[in-house]
mmCIF file of C-alpha atoms in Angstrom:
data_model
loop_
_atom_site.group_PDB
_atom_site.id
_atom_site.type_symbol
_atom_site.label_atom_id
_atom_site.label_comp_id
_atom_site.label_asym_id
_atom_site.label_seq_id
_atom_site.Cartn_x
_atom_site.Cartn_y
_atom_site.Cartn_z
ATOM 1 C CA UNK V 173 -30.032 -112.000 -276.132
ATOM 2 C CA UNK V 174 -30.670 -110.513 -272.395
ATOM 3 C CA UNK V 175 -33.122 -112.128 -270.665
ATOM 4 C CA UNK V 176 -35.217 -110.096 -267.651
ATOM 5 C CA UNK V 177 -35.489 -111.984 -264.246
ATOM 6 C CA UNK V 178 -38.571 -110.919 -262.226
ATOM 7 C CA UNK V 179 -38.058 -109.718 -258.964
ATOM 8 C CA UNK V 180 -38.822 -112.372 -255.807
ATOM 9 C CA UNK V 181 -40.818 -109.799 -253.596
ATOM 10 C CA UNK V 182 -44.221 -109.448 -255.415
ATOM 11 C CA UNK V 183 -44.651 -106.159 -253.642
ATOM 12 C CA UNK V 184 -41.626 -104.437 -255.195
ATOM 13 C CA UNK V 185 -42.225 -103.462 -258.795
ATOM 14 C CA UNK V 186 -39.002 -101.132 -259.025
ATOM 15 C CA UNK V 187 -35.354 -102.069 -257.795
ATOM 16 C CA UNK V 188 -34.928 -99.453 -254.976
ATOM 17 C CA UNK V 189 -38.155 -98.006 -254.691
ATOM 18 C CA UNK V 190 -40.101 -99.163 -251.289
ATOM 19 C CA UNK V 191 -42.953 -101.198 -251.675
ATOM 20 C CA UNK V 192 -46.943 -100.099 -250.957
ATOM 21 C CA UNK V 193 -46.628 -101.649 -247.350
ATOM 22 C CA UNK V 194 -43.143 -99.846 -246.565
ATOM 23 C CA UNK V 195 -45.076 -96.189 -247.472
ATOM 24 C CA UNK V 196 -48.021 -97.182 -245.203
ATOM 25 C CA UNK V 197 -45.873 -97.737 -242.747
ATOM 26 C CA UNK V 198 -43.655 -94.586 -242.634
ATOM 27 C CA UNK V 199 -47.025 -92.536 -243.279
ATOM 28 C CA UNK V 200 -48.462 -94.251 -239.865
ATOM 29 C CA UNK V 201 -45.223 -93.491 -238.237
ATOM 30 C CA UNK V 202 -45.487 -89.724 -239.030
ATOM 31 C CA UNK V 203 -48.933 -89.616 -237.892
ATOM 32 C CA UNK V 204 -48.100 -91.015 -234.595
ATOM 33 C CA UNK V 205 -45.266 -89.087 -234.175
ATOM 34 C CA UNK V 206 -47.486 -85.904 -234.966
ATOM 35 C CA UNK V 207 -50.019 -86.822 -232.439
ATOM 36 C CA UNK V 208 -47.505 -87.622 -229.605
ATOM 37 C CA UNK V 209 -45.832 -84.055 -230.345
ATOM 38 C CA UNK V 210 -49.468 -82.763 -230.330
ATOM 39 C CA UNK V 211 -50.117 -84.772 -226.644
ATOM 40 C CA UNK V 212 -47.133 -83.164 -225.392
ATOM 41 C CA UNK V 213 -47.578 -79.580 -225.921
ATOM 42 C CA UNK V 214 -51.087 -80.375 -224.555
ATOM 43 C CA UNK V 215 -49.572 -81.351 -221.240
ATOM 44 C CA UNK V 216 -47.342 -78.803 -221.288
ATOM 45 C CA UNK V 217 -49.558 -76.113 -221.342
ATOM 46 C CA UNK V 218 -52.015 -77.953 -218.600
ATOM 47 C CA UNK V 219 -48.876 -78.258 -216.523
ATOM 48 C CA UNK V 220 -47.950 -74.622 -217.010
ATOM 49 C CA UNK V 221 -51.755 -73.581 -216.376
ATOM 50 C CA UNK V 222 -51.810 -75.652 -212.726
ATOM 51 C CA UNK V 223 -47.970 -74.558 -211.940
ATOM 52 C CA UNK V 224 -48.249 -70.672 -212.547
ATOM 53 C CA UNK V 225 -50.629 -70.133 -209.548
ATOM 54 C CA UNK V 226 -48.432 -72.226 -207.310
ATOM 55 C CA UNK V 227 -45.260 -70.286 -208.412
ATOM 56 C CA UNK V 228 -47.287 -66.835 -207.900
ATOM 57 C CA UNK V 229 -48.308 -67.809 -204.382
ATOM 58 C CA UNK V 230 -44.651 -69.007 -203.429
ATOM 59 C CA UNK V 231 -43.263 -65.396 -204.781
ATOM 60 C CA UNK V 232 -46.147 -63.619 -203.120
ATOM 61 C CA UNK V 233 -45.320 -65.338 -199.929
ATOM 62 C CA UNK V 234 -41.918 -64.088 -199.934
ATOM 63 C CA UNK V 235 -42.681 -60.294 -200.028
ATOM 64 C CA UNK V 236 -43.942 -57.620 -197.624
ATOM 65 C CA UNK V 237 -47.523 -55.911 -197.870
ATOM 66 C CA UNK V 238 -45.682 -52.997 -199.861
ATOM 67 C CA UNK V 239 -43.550 -55.241 -202.279
ATOM 68 C CA UNK V 240 -46.853 -57.132 -203.238
ATOM 69 C CA UNK V 241 -47.944 -53.980 -204.918
ATOM 70 C CA UNK V 242 -44.938 -52.780 -205.803
ATOM 71 C CA UNK V 243 -43.031 -55.524 -207.670
ATOM 72 C CA UNK V 244 -43.854 -57.530 -210.285
ATOM 73 C CA UNK V 245 -46.241 -60.250 -209.787
ATOM 74 C CA UNK V 246 -44.659 -63.216 -210.944
ATOM 75 C CA UNK V 247 -40.996 -62.533 -209.481
ATOM 76 C CA UNK V 248 -39.024 -61.842 -206.463
ATOM 77 C CA UNK V 249 -38.847 -58.178 -204.666
ATOM 78 C CA UNK V 250 -35.848 -56.560 -203.365
ATOM 79 C CA UNK V 251 -36.547 -57.758 -199.697
ATOM 80 C CA UNK V 252 -37.224 -61.499 -199.027
ATOM 81 C CA UNK V 253 -39.395 -61.697 -196.191
ATOM 82 C CA UNK V 254 -40.317 -65.496 -196.377
ATOM 83 C CA UNK V 255 -39.397 -66.459 -192.929
ATOM 84 C CA UNK V 256 -40.524 -62.908 -191.261
ATOM 85 C CA UNK V 257 -44.108 -63.773 -192.847
ATOM 86 C CA UNK V 258 -43.740 -67.079 -191.028
ATOM 87 C CA UNK V 259 -42.653 -65.724 -187.969
ATOM 88 C CA UNK V 260 -45.577 -63.409 -188.111
ATOM 89 C CA UNK V 261 -47.903 -65.717 -188.352
ATOM 90 C CA UNK V 262 -46.708 -67.202 -185.003
ATOM 91 C CA UNK V 263 -46.705 -64.173 -183.644
ATOM 92 C CA UNK V 264 -50.295 -62.301 -185.069
ATOM 93 C CA UNK V 265 -53.297 -62.403 -182.928
ATOM 94 C CA UNK V 266 -51.165 -65.193 -180.288
ATOM 95 C CA UNK V 267 -50.441 -67.446 -183.388
ATOM 96 C CA UNK V 268 -53.907 -68.375 -184.170
ATOM 97 C CA UNK V 269 -53.205 -69.318 -187.467
ATOM 98 C CA UNK V 270 -51.561 -72.509 -186.614
ATOM 99 C CA UNK V 271 -54.724 -73.459 -184.553
ATOM 100 C CA UNK V 272 -56.564 -72.750 -187.809
ATOM 101 C CA UNK V 273 -53.839 -75.372 -189.797
ATOM 102 C CA UNK V 274 -54.351 -77.863 -186.982
ATOM 103 C CA UNK V 275 -58.018 -77.726 -187.083
ATOM 104 C CA UNK V 276 -57.949 -78.248 -190.927
ATOM 105 C CA UNK V 277 -55.895 -81.618 -190.430
ATOM 106 C CA UNK V 278 -58.279 -83.014 -188.204
ATOM 107 C CA UNK V 279 -61.205 -82.205 -190.212
ATOM 108 C CA UNK V 280 -59.480 -83.688 -193.342
ATOM 109 C CA UNK V 281 -58.074 -86.579 -192.015
ATOM 110 C CA UNK V 282 -60.906 -87.345 -189.809
ATOM 111 C CA UNK V 283 -63.704 -86.985 -192.431
ATOM 112 C CA UNK V 284 -61.273 -88.044 -195.142
ATOM 113 C CA UNK V 285 -60.301 -91.328 -193.422
ATOM 114 C CA UNK V 286 -63.873 -91.911 -192.416
ATOM 115 C CA UNK V 287 -65.426 -91.315 -195.993
ATOM 116 C CA UNK V 288 -63.032 -93.557 -197.382
ATOM 117 C CA UNK V 289 -63.892 -96.492 -195.109
ATOM 118 C CA UNK V 290 -67.603 -96.296 -195.695
ATOM 119 C CA UNK V 291 -67.136 -95.727 -199.523
ATOM 120 C CA UNK V 292 -65.248 -98.934 -199.517
ATOM 121 C CA UNK V 293 -67.778 -100.944 -197.468
ATOM 122 C CA UNK V 294 -70.243 -99.502 -199.655
ATOM 123 C CA UNK V 295 -69.017 -99.667 -202.815
ATOM 124 C CA UNK V 296 -67.723 -103.432 -202.525
ATOM 125 C CA UNK V 297 -71.334 -104.544 -201.206
ATOM 126 C CA UNK V 298 -72.789 -102.622 -204.149
ATOM 127 C CA UNK V 299 -70.363 -104.597 -206.633
ATOM 128 C CA UNK V 300 -69.931 -108.236 -205.295
ATOM 129 C CA UNK V 301 -73.564 -108.726 -203.447
ATOM 130 C CA UNK V 302 -76.800 -109.076 -204.645
ATOM 131 C CA UNK V 303 -79.867 -107.911 -202.400
ATOM 132 C CA UNK V 304 -83.183 -106.069 -203.129
ATOM 133 C CA UNK V 305 -83.404 -102.602 -204.036
ATOM 134 C CA UNK V 306 -79.465 -102.468 -205.261
ATOM 135 C CA UNK V 307 -80.109 -100.497 -208.234
ATOM 136 C CA UNK V 308 -82.765 -98.264 -206.977
ATOM 137 C CA UNK V 309 -80.489 -97.282 -203.817
ATOM 138 C CA UNK V 310 -77.158 -97.151 -206.254
ATOM 139 C CA UNK V 311 -79.389 -94.647 -208.655
ATOM 140 C CA UNK V 312 -80.142 -92.414 -205.802
ATOM 141 C CA UNK V 313 -76.506 -92.159 -204.677
ATOM 142 C CA UNK V 314 -75.507 -91.425 -208.167
ATOM 143 C CA UNK V 315 -78.024 -89.055 -208.417
ATOM 144 C CA UNK V 316 -76.994 -87.115 -205.162
ATOM 145 C CA UNK V 317 -73.645 -86.633 -206.955
ATOM 146 C CA UNK V 318 -74.846 -84.280 -209.651
ATOM 147 C CA UNK V 319 -76.024 -82.002 -206.516
ATOM 148 C CA UNK V 320 -73.840 -79.154 -205.696
ATOM 149 C CA UNK V 321 -72.434 -79.055 -202.063
ATOM 150 C CA UNK V 322 -73.384 -75.561 -201.324
ATOM 151 C CA UNK V 323 -77.152 -76.338 -201.923
ATOM 152 C CA UNK V 324 -77.057 -78.974 -198.908
ATOM 153 C CA UNK V 325 -75.294 -76.349 -196.476
ATOM 154 C CA UNK V 326 -78.678 -74.548 -195.262
ATOM 155 C CA UNK V 327 -80.431 -78.120 -194.856
ATOM 156 C CA UNK V 328 -77.119 -79.823 -193.047
ATOM 157 C CA UNK V 329 -77.329 -76.775 -191.048
ATOM 158 C CA UNK V 330 -80.847 -76.897 -189.813
ATOM 159 C CA UNK V 331 -80.381 -80.742 -189.467
ATOM 160 C CA UNK V 332 -77.326 -80.479 -187.132
ATOM 161 C CA UNK V 333 -78.702 -77.759 -185.129
ATOM 162 C CA UNK V 334 -81.614 -79.843 -184.521
ATOM 163 C CA UNK V 335 -79.361 -82.430 -182.688
ATOM 164 C CA UNK V 336 -77.257 -79.268 -180.801
ATOM 165 C CA UNK V 337 -73.725 -79.638 -182.612
ATOM 166 C CA UNK V 338 -73.369 -76.149 -184.005
ATOM 167 C CA UNK V 339 -70.250 -74.966 -183.460
ATOM 168 C CA UNK V 340 -68.543 -78.189 -182.639
ATOM 169 C CA UNK V 341 -66.360 -80.060 -184.785
ATOM 170 C CA UNK V 342 -68.603 -82.571 -185.456
ATOM 171 C CA UNK V 343 -70.796 -79.897 -187.257
ATOM 172 C CA UNK V 344 -67.825 -80.459 -189.850
ATOM 173 C CA UNK V 345 -66.780 -83.693 -189.852
ATOM 174 C CA UNK V 346 -69.985 -85.345 -189.924
ATOM 175 C CA UNK V 347 -71.464 -83.961 -193.178
ATOM 176 C CA UNK V 348 -67.726 -84.837 -194.636
ATOM 177 C CA UNK V 349 -68.127 -88.700 -194.196
ATOM 178 C CA UNK V 350 -70.638 -88.978 -196.647
ATOM 179 C CA UNK V 351 -68.821 -89.433 -200.291
ATOM 180 C CA UNK V 352 -71.323 -90.211 -203.041
ATOM 181 C CA UNK V 353 -68.547 -90.116 -205.724
ATOM 182 C CA UNK V 354 -66.140 -92.235 -203.851
ATOM 183 C CA UNK V 355 -68.867 -94.889 -203.508
ATOM 184 C CA UNK V 356 -69.466 -94.854 -207.273
ATOM 185 C CA UNK V 357 -65.698 -94.825 -207.803
ATOM 186 C CA UNK V 358 -65.235 -97.960 -205.880
ATOM 187 C CA UNK V 359 -68.161 -99.931 -206.923
ATOM 188 C CA UNK V 360 -66.781 -99.332 -210.283
ATOM 189 C CA UNK V 361 -63.303 -100.258 -209.810
ATOM 190 C CA UNK V 362 -64.458 -103.237 -207.477
ATOM 191 C CA UNK V 363 -66.104 -104.796 -210.517
ATOM 192 C CA UNK V 364 -63.396 -104.959 -212.587
ATOM 193 C CA UNK V 365 -60.317 -105.186 -209.883
ATOM 194 C CA UNK V 366 -61.534 -108.362 -207.869
ATOM 195 C CA UNK V 367 -62.837 -111.036 -210.026
ATOM 196 C CA UNK V 368 -66.015 -113.335 -209.034
ATOM 197 C CA UNK V 369 -63.905 -116.292 -209.455
ATOM 198 C CA UNK V 370 -61.476 -115.311 -206.428
ATOM 199 C CA UNK V 371 -64.177 -114.716 -204.042
ATOM 200 C CA UNK V 372 -65.375 -118.123 -204.853
ATOM 201 C CA UNK V 373 -62.278 -119.701 -204.568
ATOM 202 C CA UNK V 374 -61.772 -118.023 -201.232
ATOM 203 C CA UNK V 375 -65.303 -118.973 -200.014
ATOM 204 C CA UNK V 376 -64.618 -122.526 -201.086
ATOM 205 C CA UNK V 377 -61.576 -123.025 -199.659
ATOM 206 C CA UNK V 378 -63.566 -122.084 -196.225
ATOM 207 C CA UNK V 379 -62.773 -118.237 -195.616
ATOM 208 C CA UNK V 380 -65.652 -116.251 -194.407
ATOM 209 C CA UNK V 381 -67.150 -113.005 -195.958
ATOM 210 C CA UNK V 382 -64.781 -110.683 -193.693
ATOM 211 C CA UNK V 383 -61.439 -112.766 -194.009
ATOM 212 C CA UNK V 384 -62.782 -112.832 -197.855
ATOM 213 C CA UNK V 385 -62.844 -109.209 -198.177
ATOM 214 C CA UNK V 386 -59.856 -108.447 -195.977
ATOM 215 C CA UNK V 387 -57.103 -110.658 -197.407
ATOM 216 C CA UNK V 388 -58.551 -110.941 -200.869
ATOM 217 C CA UNK V 389 -60.374 -108.238 -201.967
ATOM 218 C CA UNK V 390 -58.881 -105.298 -200.114
ATOM 219 C CA UNK V 391 -55.070 -105.500 -201.210
ATOM 220 C CA UNK V 392 -56.596 -105.334 -205.167
ATOM 221 C CA UNK V 393 -58.747 -101.944 -204.217
ATOM 222 C CA UNK V 394 -55.098 -100.223 -203.219
ATOM 223 C CA UNK V 395 -54.969 -97.599 -206.270
ATOM 224 C CA UNK V 396 -59.110 -96.886 -205.450
ATOM 225 C CA UNK V 397 -58.634 -96.291 -202.113
ATOM 226 C CA UNK V 398 -55.425 -94.009 -202.066
ATOM 227 C CA UNK V 399 -57.968 -91.862 -205.078
ATOM 228 C CA UNK V 400 -60.604 -91.880 -203.035
ATOM 229 C CA UNK V 401 -58.590 -90.789 -199.584
ATOM 230 C CA UNK V 402 -57.183 -87.998 -201.667
ATOM 231 C CA UNK V 403 -60.290 -86.792 -203.147
ATOM 232 C CA UNK V 404 -62.027 -86.708 -199.834
ATOM 233 C CA UNK V 405 -59.028 -85.498 -197.782
ATOM 234 C CA UNK V 406 -58.611 -82.347 -200.207
ATOM 235 C CA UNK V 407 -62.347 -82.016 -200.535
ATOM 236 C CA UNK V 408 -62.477 -81.420 -196.549
ATOM 237 C CA UNK V 409 -59.421 -79.351 -196.627
ATOM 238 C CA UNK V 410 -60.843 -76.783 -199.169
ATOM 239 C CA UNK V 411 -64.344 -77.180 -197.733
ATOM 240 C CA UNK V 412 -65.248 -73.255 -196.964
ATOM 241 C CA UNK V 413 -69.176 -72.534 -196.954
ATOM 242 C CA UNK V 414 -69.803 -75.489 -194.708
ATOM 243 C CA UNK V 415 -67.665 -74.182 -192.055
ATOM 244 C CA UNK V 416 -68.470 -70.688 -192.470
ATOM 245 C CA UNK V 417 -72.001 -71.640 -191.834
ATOM 246 C CA UNK V 418 -71.890 -74.263 -188.532
ATOM 247 C CA UNK V 419 -68.892 -72.437 -186.760
ATOM 248 C CA UNK V 420 -68.787 -69.328 -185.134
ATOM 249 C CA UNK V 421 -65.847 -69.900 -182.814
ATOM 250 C CA UNK V 422 -62.825 -68.368 -183.717
ATOM 251 C CA UNK V 423 -60.874 -71.404 -182.299
ATOM 252 C CA UNK V 424 -62.788 -74.145 -184.560
ATOM 253 C CA UNK V 425 -62.268 -72.307 -187.611
ATOM 254 C CA UNK V 426 -60.488 -74.467 -190.326
ATOM 255 C CA UNK V 427 -57.453 -72.317 -192.308
ATOM 256 C CA UNK V 428 -59.920 -71.700 -195.131
ATOM 257 C CA UNK V 429 -62.169 -69.583 -193.147
ATOM 258 C CA UNK V 430 -59.614 -67.972 -190.928
ATOM 259 C CA UNK V 431 -57.658 -66.567 -193.934
ATOM 260 C CA UNK V 432 -60.865 -65.538 -195.085
ATOM 261 C CA UNK V 433 -61.093 -63.179 -191.887
ATOM 262 C CA UNK V 434 -58.414 -61.979 -192.358
ATOM 263 C CA UNK V 435 -59.015 -61.069 -195.939
ATOM 264 C CA UNK V 436 -62.192 -58.977 -194.902
ATOM 265 C CA UNK V 437 -60.269 -57.350 -192.744
ATOM 266 C CA UNK V 438 -57.526 -56.068 -194.775
ATOM 267 C CA UNK V 439 -60.207 -55.183 -197.195
ATOM 268 C CA UNK V 440 -61.495 -52.916 -194.674
ATOM 269 C CA UNK V 441 -59.121 -50.196 -195.779
ATOM 270 C CA UNK V 442 -57.179 -47.651 -193.787
ATOM 271 C CA UNK V 443 -59.294 -48.484 -190.657
ATOM 272 C CA UNK V 444 -58.714 -51.897 -190.907
ATOM 273 C CA UNK V 445 -55.090 -53.885 -190.398
ATOM 274 C CA UNK V 446 -52.901 -54.883 -193.393
ATOM 275 C CA UNK V 447 -51.973 -58.143 -193.207
ATOM 276 C CA UNK V 448 -51.947 -59.181 -197.144
ATOM 277 C CA UNK V 449 -48.320 -60.752 -196.485
ATOM 278 C CA UNK V 450 -49.290 -62.831 -193.971
ATOM 279 C CA UNK V 451 -52.508 -64.194 -195.944
ATOM 280 C CA UNK V 452 -50.813 -64.987 -198.889
ATOM 281 C CA UNK V 453 -47.625 -67.127 -196.567
ATOM 282 C CA UNK V 454 -50.518 -68.680 -195.067
ATOM 283 C CA UNK V 455 -52.224 -69.426 -198.335
ATOM 284 C CA UNK V 456 -48.962 -71.126 -199.592
ATOM 285 C CA UNK V 457 -48.070 -73.113 -196.036
ATOM 286 C CA UNK V 458 -51.717 -74.523 -196.374
ATOM 287 C CA UNK V 459 -51.384 -76.085 -200.196
ATOM 288 C CA UNK V 460 -48.088 -77.851 -198.947
ATOM 289 C CA UNK V 461 -49.833 -80.856 -197.029
ATOM 290 C CA UNK V 462 -51.570 -81.080 -200.023
ATOM 291 C CA UNK V 463 -48.796 -81.339 -202.494
ATOM 292 C CA UNK V 464 -46.834 -83.438 -200.589
ATOM 293 C CA UNK V 465 -49.293 -85.976 -200.369
ATOM 294 C CA UNK V 466 -49.982 -86.328 -203.890
ATOM 295 C CA UNK V 467 -46.443 -86.474 -204.073
ATOM 296 C CA UNK V 468 -45.852 -89.592 -201.518
ATOM 297 C CA UNK V 469 -48.874 -90.976 -202.612
ATOM 298 C CA UNK V 470 -48.021 -91.543 -206.322
ATOM 299 C CA UNK V 471 -45.873 -94.820 -205.806
ATOM 300 C CA UNK V 472 -49.172 -96.480 -204.096
ATOM 301 C CA UNK V 473 -50.775 -95.692 -207.377
ATOM 302 C CA UNK V 474 -48.015 -97.407 -209.400
ATOM 303 C CA UNK V 475 -47.824 -100.127 -206.918
ATOM 304 C CA UNK V 476 -51.341 -100.967 -206.883
ATOM 305 C CA UNK V 477 -52.142 -100.534 -210.691
ATOM 306 C CA UNK V 478 -48.827 -103.278 -211.161
ATOM 307 C CA UNK V 479 -50.334 -105.712 -208.615
ATOM 308 C CA UNK V 480 -53.753 -105.559 -210.224
ATOM 309 C CA UNK V 481 -52.273 -106.232 -213.472
ATOM 310 C CA UNK V 482 -50.382 -109.318 -211.919
ATOM 311 C CA UNK V 483 -53.072 -110.560 -210.496
#
């Protein structure tokens, strides 16, 4: 008479059929796979969304003015005129475009570096020191993030005019030194990335506050520093309304306002000079420093994050 032997695995009721736990794992795997595919599709769509304008700008910079209106928008014309357009930038109005580009470098890096330094000091102070009125002051700074920069241009113009620095480089650099969002970002990052125990250990070992800040805290803040620097530089580089309001000397204009003047000239129609090819070429050249900055500074983000995780 045959005897029935029960399976050793209590979760397996039938020989050859997967258990309930195995089926659950497979279902979760299919769900996770679907989520990953959806995330990849979304990232591809976002990448196309951001790359298409840059591609159009590059293609447009290779065309002559008639070719801009006679050829497909997203493809090259028969006449590849990129180097001819660059030569035209050197020659047009005695090469003033390159003066505008140099002005943008000065304004962006002076304002960006200054804003980053102030944001580091203020964010570290708000995060690691206790003083009277700290919460109220930080609330005011956080509220100023919500104020559009364009709404501050007219009050800024009136304030700067009282000190006689309108139509000078300081009229662009000084307002760019204030970055409320940079202060907020530095405070939030400092609270998580710099443990109080490390600061106390440095103080017990005899390090002063300045040495503790530079040798203990500052290396851990590298990812946030690079982020604030890039945001400040890009914000100052793309600033348009403030330089338009405080600068009238053509030799002091940044590239954004200078290209806008050429656009107004080209929009004048038959009575104006058509320089659309120079405008598109100049716009493409003006975005290259920002693209290169993001590409070369990525490793500092990754290295800083890895350093923070090891600490």
